[in-house]
Tab-separated table of C-alpha atoms in Angstrom:
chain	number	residue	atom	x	y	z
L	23	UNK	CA	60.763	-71.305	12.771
L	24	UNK	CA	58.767	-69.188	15.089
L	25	UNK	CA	54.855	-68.926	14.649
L	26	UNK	CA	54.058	-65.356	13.183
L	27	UNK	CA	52.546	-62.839	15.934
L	28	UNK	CA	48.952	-61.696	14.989
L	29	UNK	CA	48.394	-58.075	16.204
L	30	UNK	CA	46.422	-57.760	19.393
L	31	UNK	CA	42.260	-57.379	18.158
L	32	UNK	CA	42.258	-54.382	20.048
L	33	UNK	CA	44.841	-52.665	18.113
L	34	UNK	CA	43.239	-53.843	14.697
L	35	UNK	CA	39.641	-52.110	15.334
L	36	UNK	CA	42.023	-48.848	16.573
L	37	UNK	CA	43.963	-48.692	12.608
L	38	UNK	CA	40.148	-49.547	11.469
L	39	UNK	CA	38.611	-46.783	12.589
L	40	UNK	CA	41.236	-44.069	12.414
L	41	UNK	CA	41.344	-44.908	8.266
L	42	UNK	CA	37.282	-44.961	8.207
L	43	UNK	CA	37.377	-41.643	10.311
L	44	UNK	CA	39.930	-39.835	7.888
L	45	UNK	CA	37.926	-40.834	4.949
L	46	UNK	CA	34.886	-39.500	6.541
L	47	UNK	CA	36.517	-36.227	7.204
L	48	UNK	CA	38.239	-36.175	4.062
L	49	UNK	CA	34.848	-36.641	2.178
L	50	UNK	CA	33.044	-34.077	4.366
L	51	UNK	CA	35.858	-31.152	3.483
L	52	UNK	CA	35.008	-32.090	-0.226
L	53	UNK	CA	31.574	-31.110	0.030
L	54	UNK	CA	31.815	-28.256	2.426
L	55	UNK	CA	34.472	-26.588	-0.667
L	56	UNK	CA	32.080	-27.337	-3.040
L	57	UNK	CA	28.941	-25.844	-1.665
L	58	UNK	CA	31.113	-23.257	-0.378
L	59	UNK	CA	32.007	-22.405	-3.799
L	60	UNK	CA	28.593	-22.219	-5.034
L	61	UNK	CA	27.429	-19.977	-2.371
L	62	UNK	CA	30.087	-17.932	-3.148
L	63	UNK	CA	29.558	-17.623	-7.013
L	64	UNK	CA	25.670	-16.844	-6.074
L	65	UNK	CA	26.540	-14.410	-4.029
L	66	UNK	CA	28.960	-12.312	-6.230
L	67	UNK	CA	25.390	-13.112	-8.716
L	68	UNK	CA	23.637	-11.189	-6.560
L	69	UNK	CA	25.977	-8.360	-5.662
L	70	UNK	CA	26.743	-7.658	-9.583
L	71	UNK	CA	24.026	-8.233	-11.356
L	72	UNK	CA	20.805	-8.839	-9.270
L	73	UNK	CA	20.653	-5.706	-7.053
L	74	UNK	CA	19.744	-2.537	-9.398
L	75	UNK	CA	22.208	-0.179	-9.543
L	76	UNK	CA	21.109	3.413	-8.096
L	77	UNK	CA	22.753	6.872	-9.108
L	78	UNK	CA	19.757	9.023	-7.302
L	79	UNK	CA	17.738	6.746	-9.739
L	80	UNK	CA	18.867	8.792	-12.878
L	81	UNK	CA	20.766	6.046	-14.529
L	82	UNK	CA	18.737	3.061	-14.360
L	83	UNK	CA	15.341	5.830	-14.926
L	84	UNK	CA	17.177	6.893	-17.916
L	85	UNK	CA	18.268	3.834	-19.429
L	86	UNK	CA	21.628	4.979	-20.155
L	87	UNK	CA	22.942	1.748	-19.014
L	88	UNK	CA	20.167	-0.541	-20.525
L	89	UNK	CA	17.077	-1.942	-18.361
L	90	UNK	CA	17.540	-5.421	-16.427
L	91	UNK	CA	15.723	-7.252	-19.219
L	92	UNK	CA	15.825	-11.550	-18.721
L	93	UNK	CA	17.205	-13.256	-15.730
L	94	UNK	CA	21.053	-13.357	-17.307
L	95	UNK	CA	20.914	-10.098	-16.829
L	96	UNK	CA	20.835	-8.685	-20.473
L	97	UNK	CA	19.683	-5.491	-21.187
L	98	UNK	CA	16.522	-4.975	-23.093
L	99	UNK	CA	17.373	-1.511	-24.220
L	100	UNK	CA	16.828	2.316	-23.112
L	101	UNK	CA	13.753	3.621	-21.529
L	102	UNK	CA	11.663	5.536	-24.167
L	103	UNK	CA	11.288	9.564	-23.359
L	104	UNK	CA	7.803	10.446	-25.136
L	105	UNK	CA	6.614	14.294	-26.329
L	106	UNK	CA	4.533	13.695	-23.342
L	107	UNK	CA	7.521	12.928	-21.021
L	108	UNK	CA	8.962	15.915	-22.531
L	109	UNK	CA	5.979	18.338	-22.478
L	110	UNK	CA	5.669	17.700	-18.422
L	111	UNK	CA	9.511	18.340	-17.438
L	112	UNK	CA	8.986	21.806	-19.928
L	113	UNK	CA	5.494	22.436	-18.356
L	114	UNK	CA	7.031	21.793	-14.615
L	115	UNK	CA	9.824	24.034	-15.395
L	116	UNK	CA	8.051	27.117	-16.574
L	117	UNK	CA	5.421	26.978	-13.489
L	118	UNK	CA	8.613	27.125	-11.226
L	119	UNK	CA	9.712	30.528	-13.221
L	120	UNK	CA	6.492	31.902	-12.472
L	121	UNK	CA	5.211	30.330	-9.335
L	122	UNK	CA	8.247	30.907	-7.407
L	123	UNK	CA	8.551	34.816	-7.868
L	124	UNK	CA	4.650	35.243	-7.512
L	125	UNK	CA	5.933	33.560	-3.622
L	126	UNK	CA	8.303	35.848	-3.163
L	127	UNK	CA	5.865	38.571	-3.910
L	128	UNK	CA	3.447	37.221	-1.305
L	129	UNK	CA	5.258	38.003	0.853
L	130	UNK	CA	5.753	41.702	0.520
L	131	UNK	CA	2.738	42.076	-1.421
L	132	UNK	CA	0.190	40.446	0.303
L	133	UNK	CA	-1.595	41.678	3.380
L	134	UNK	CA	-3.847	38.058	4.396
L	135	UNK	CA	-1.543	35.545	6.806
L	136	UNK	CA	-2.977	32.632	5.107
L	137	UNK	CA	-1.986	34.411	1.573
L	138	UNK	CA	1.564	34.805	2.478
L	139	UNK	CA	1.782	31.354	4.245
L	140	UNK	CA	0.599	29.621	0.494
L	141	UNK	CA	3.821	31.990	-0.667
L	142	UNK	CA	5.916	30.441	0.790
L	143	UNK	CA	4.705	26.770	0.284
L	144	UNK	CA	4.887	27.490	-3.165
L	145	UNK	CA	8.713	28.538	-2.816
L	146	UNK	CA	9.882	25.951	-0.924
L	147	UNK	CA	7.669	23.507	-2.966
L	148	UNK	CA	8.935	24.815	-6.631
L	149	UNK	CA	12.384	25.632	-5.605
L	150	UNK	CA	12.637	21.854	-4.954
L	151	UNK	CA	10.701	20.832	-7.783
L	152	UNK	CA	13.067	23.707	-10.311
L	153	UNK	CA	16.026	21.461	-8.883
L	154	UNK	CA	14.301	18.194	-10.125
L	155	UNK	CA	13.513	19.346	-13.457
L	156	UNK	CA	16.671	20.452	-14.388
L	157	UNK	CA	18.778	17.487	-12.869
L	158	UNK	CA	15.946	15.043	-14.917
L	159	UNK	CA	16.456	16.763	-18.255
L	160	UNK	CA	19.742	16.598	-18.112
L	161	UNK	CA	19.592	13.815	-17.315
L	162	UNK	CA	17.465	12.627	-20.227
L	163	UNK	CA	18.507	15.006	-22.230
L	164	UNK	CA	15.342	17.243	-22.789
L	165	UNK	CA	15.770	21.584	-23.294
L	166	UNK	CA	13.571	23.262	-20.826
L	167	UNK	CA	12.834	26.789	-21.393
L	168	UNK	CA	15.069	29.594	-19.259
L	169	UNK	CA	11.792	31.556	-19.100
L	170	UNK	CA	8.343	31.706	-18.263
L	171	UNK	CA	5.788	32.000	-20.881
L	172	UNK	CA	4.156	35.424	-21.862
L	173	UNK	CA	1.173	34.555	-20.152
L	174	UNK	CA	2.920	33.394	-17.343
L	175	UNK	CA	4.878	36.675	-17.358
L	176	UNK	CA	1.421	38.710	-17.632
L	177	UNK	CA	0.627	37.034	-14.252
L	178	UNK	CA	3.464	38.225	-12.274
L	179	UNK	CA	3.075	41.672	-13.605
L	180	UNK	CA	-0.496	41.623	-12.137
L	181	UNK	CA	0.724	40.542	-9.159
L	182	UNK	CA	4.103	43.358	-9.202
L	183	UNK	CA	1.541	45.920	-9.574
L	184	UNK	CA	-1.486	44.616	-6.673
L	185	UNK	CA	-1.185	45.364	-2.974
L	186	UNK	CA	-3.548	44.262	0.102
L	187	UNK	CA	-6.445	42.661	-0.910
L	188	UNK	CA	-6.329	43.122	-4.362
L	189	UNK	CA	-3.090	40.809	-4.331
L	190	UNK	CA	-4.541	38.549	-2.194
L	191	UNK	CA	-7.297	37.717	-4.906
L	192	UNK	CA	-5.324	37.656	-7.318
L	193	UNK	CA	-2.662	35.762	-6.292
L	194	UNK	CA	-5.024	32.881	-4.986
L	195	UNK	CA	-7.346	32.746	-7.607
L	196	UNK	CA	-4.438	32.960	-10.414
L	197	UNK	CA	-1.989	30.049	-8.433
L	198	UNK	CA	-5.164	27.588	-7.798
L	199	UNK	CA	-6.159	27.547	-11.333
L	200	UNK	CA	-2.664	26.857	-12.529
L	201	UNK	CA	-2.128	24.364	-10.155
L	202	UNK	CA	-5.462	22.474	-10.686
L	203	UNK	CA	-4.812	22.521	-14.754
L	204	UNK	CA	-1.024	20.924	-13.829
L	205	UNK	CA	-2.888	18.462	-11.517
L	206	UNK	CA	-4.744	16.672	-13.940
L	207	UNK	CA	-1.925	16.222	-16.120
L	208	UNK	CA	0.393	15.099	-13.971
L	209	UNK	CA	-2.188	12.504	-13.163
L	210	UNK	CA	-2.172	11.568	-17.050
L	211	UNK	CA	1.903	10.991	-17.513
L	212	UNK	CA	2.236	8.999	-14.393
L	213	UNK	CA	-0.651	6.559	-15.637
L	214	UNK	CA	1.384	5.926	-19.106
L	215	UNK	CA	4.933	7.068	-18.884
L	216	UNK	CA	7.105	3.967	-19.495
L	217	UNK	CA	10.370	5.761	-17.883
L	218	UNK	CA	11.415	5.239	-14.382
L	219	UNK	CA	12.556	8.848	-14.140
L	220	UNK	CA	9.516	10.582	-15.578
L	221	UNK	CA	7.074	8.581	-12.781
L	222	UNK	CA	9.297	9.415	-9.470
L	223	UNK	CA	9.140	12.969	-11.074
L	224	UNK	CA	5.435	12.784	-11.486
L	225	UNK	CA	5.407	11.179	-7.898
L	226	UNK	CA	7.314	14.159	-6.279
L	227	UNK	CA	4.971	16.938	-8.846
L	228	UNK	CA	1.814	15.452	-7.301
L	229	UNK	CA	2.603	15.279	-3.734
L	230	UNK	CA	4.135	19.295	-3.971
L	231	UNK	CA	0.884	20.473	-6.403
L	232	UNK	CA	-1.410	18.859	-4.005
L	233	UNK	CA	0.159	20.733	-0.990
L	234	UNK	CA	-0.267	23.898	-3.291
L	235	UNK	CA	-3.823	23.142	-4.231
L	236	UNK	CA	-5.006	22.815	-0.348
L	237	UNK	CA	-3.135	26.342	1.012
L	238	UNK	CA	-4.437	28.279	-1.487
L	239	UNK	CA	-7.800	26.687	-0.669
L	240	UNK	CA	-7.358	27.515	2.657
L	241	UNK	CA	-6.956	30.983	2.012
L	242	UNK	CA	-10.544	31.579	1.517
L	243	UNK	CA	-9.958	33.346	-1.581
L	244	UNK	CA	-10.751	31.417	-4.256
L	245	UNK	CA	-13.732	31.781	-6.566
L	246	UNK	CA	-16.479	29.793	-8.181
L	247	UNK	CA	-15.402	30.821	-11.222
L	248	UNK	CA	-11.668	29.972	-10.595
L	249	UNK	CA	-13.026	26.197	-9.913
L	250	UNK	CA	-15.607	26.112	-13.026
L	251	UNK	CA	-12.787	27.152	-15.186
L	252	UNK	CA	-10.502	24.504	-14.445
L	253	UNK	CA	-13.288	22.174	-14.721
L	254	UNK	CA	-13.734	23.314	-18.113
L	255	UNK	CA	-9.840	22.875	-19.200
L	256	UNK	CA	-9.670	19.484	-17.692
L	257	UNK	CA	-13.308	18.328	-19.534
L	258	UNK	CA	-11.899	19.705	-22.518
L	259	UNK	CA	-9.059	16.975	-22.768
């Protein structure tokens, strides 16, 4: 009977290591999948539910959807719309009835540089701000008025009927105490409106008013009187 042949040591160690290696590979591929996986599944976390979701900020503003409320992503509810929510897109809307034809008028109407310069800040301001109002309250579902007020209307007569300097007068004494009335309360529904909408609208009224303010300062034109009054209306509050 021949002795049995033992394999060479050499060759043993080679079988060794090859199984050791392709366990070590095979145990490496498991984890990789797995956290591969994960970092998947967080990622489509992120993509549908962390980011907020942006339709020119009207839907999430709105709350037609539901706010992101806890961090499983439930919704908490709609935004509230208060009167006072209400009462600025109504009060922004009618000052863009008036305010943008009394700019138009400046400019035929008016005989001071710096008059008809204001004009036309307040049509390009307004005309944007007109666009706002009614995309918001549709948006939110508020009626604005198609129409200025019947004081508001008085104004623009005033102005229809003024030429030269008398316009000029006029028109900047009339614009900068509307605008410095509208100031102040634009200041009061961005400090407490709880909707998203209402404060980028407030945002965009405040930056445009302020513009407004400072040309028609700049005209020269306005009174004493025209500041003591809206210091009275403001006070008054």
């Amino acid at each position: 009977m021949r002795p049995t042949r033992r394999a060479p040591r050499s060759t043993i160690w080679s079988r060794t290591a090859a199984v050791v290696a392709a366990a070590v590979v095979a145990a490496t591929l498991a984890v990789v999948g797995w956290e591969g996986g994960g970092d998947q599944a967080a990622a489509g976390h992120v993509a549908r539910g962390s980011l907020p979701q942006h339709n020119g900020g009207h839907a999430a503003a709105a709350g037609l959807s539901g706010r992101a409320g806890a961090s499983d992503g439930t919704a908490t509810g709609p935004q509230p719309v208060t009167d006072v929510d209400e009462r600025f897109l109504v009060a922004v809307r009618q000052a863009g009835l008036w305010e943008i034809p009394a700019g138009r008028l400046a400019q035929t109407h008016a005989s001071s540089e710096a008059v008809k310069r204001a004009g036309l800040h307040l049509l390009d301001g307004h005309s944007k701000l007109d666009q706002l109002v009614r995309e918001d309250a549709r948006v939110l579902g508020v009626t604005i008025p198609d129409e200025a007020t019947p004081e508001q209307q008085g104004w623009v007569a005033q102005l229809e009927n003024a030429r030269g300097a008398e316009f000029d007068r006029i028109f900047a004494n009339l614009l900068r105490a509307s605008h410095g009335k509208i100031f102040a309360t634009i200041g009061e529904v961005r400090a407490a409106t709880q909707n998203d909408l209402i404060r980028r609208h407030a945002r965009q009224a405040n930056q445009t008013v302020l513009d407004h303010l400072e040309v028609l300062e700049d005209t020269g034109l306005v009174d004493d009187a025209t500041f003591r009054d809206v210091e009275q209306a403001v006070t008054a509050k």
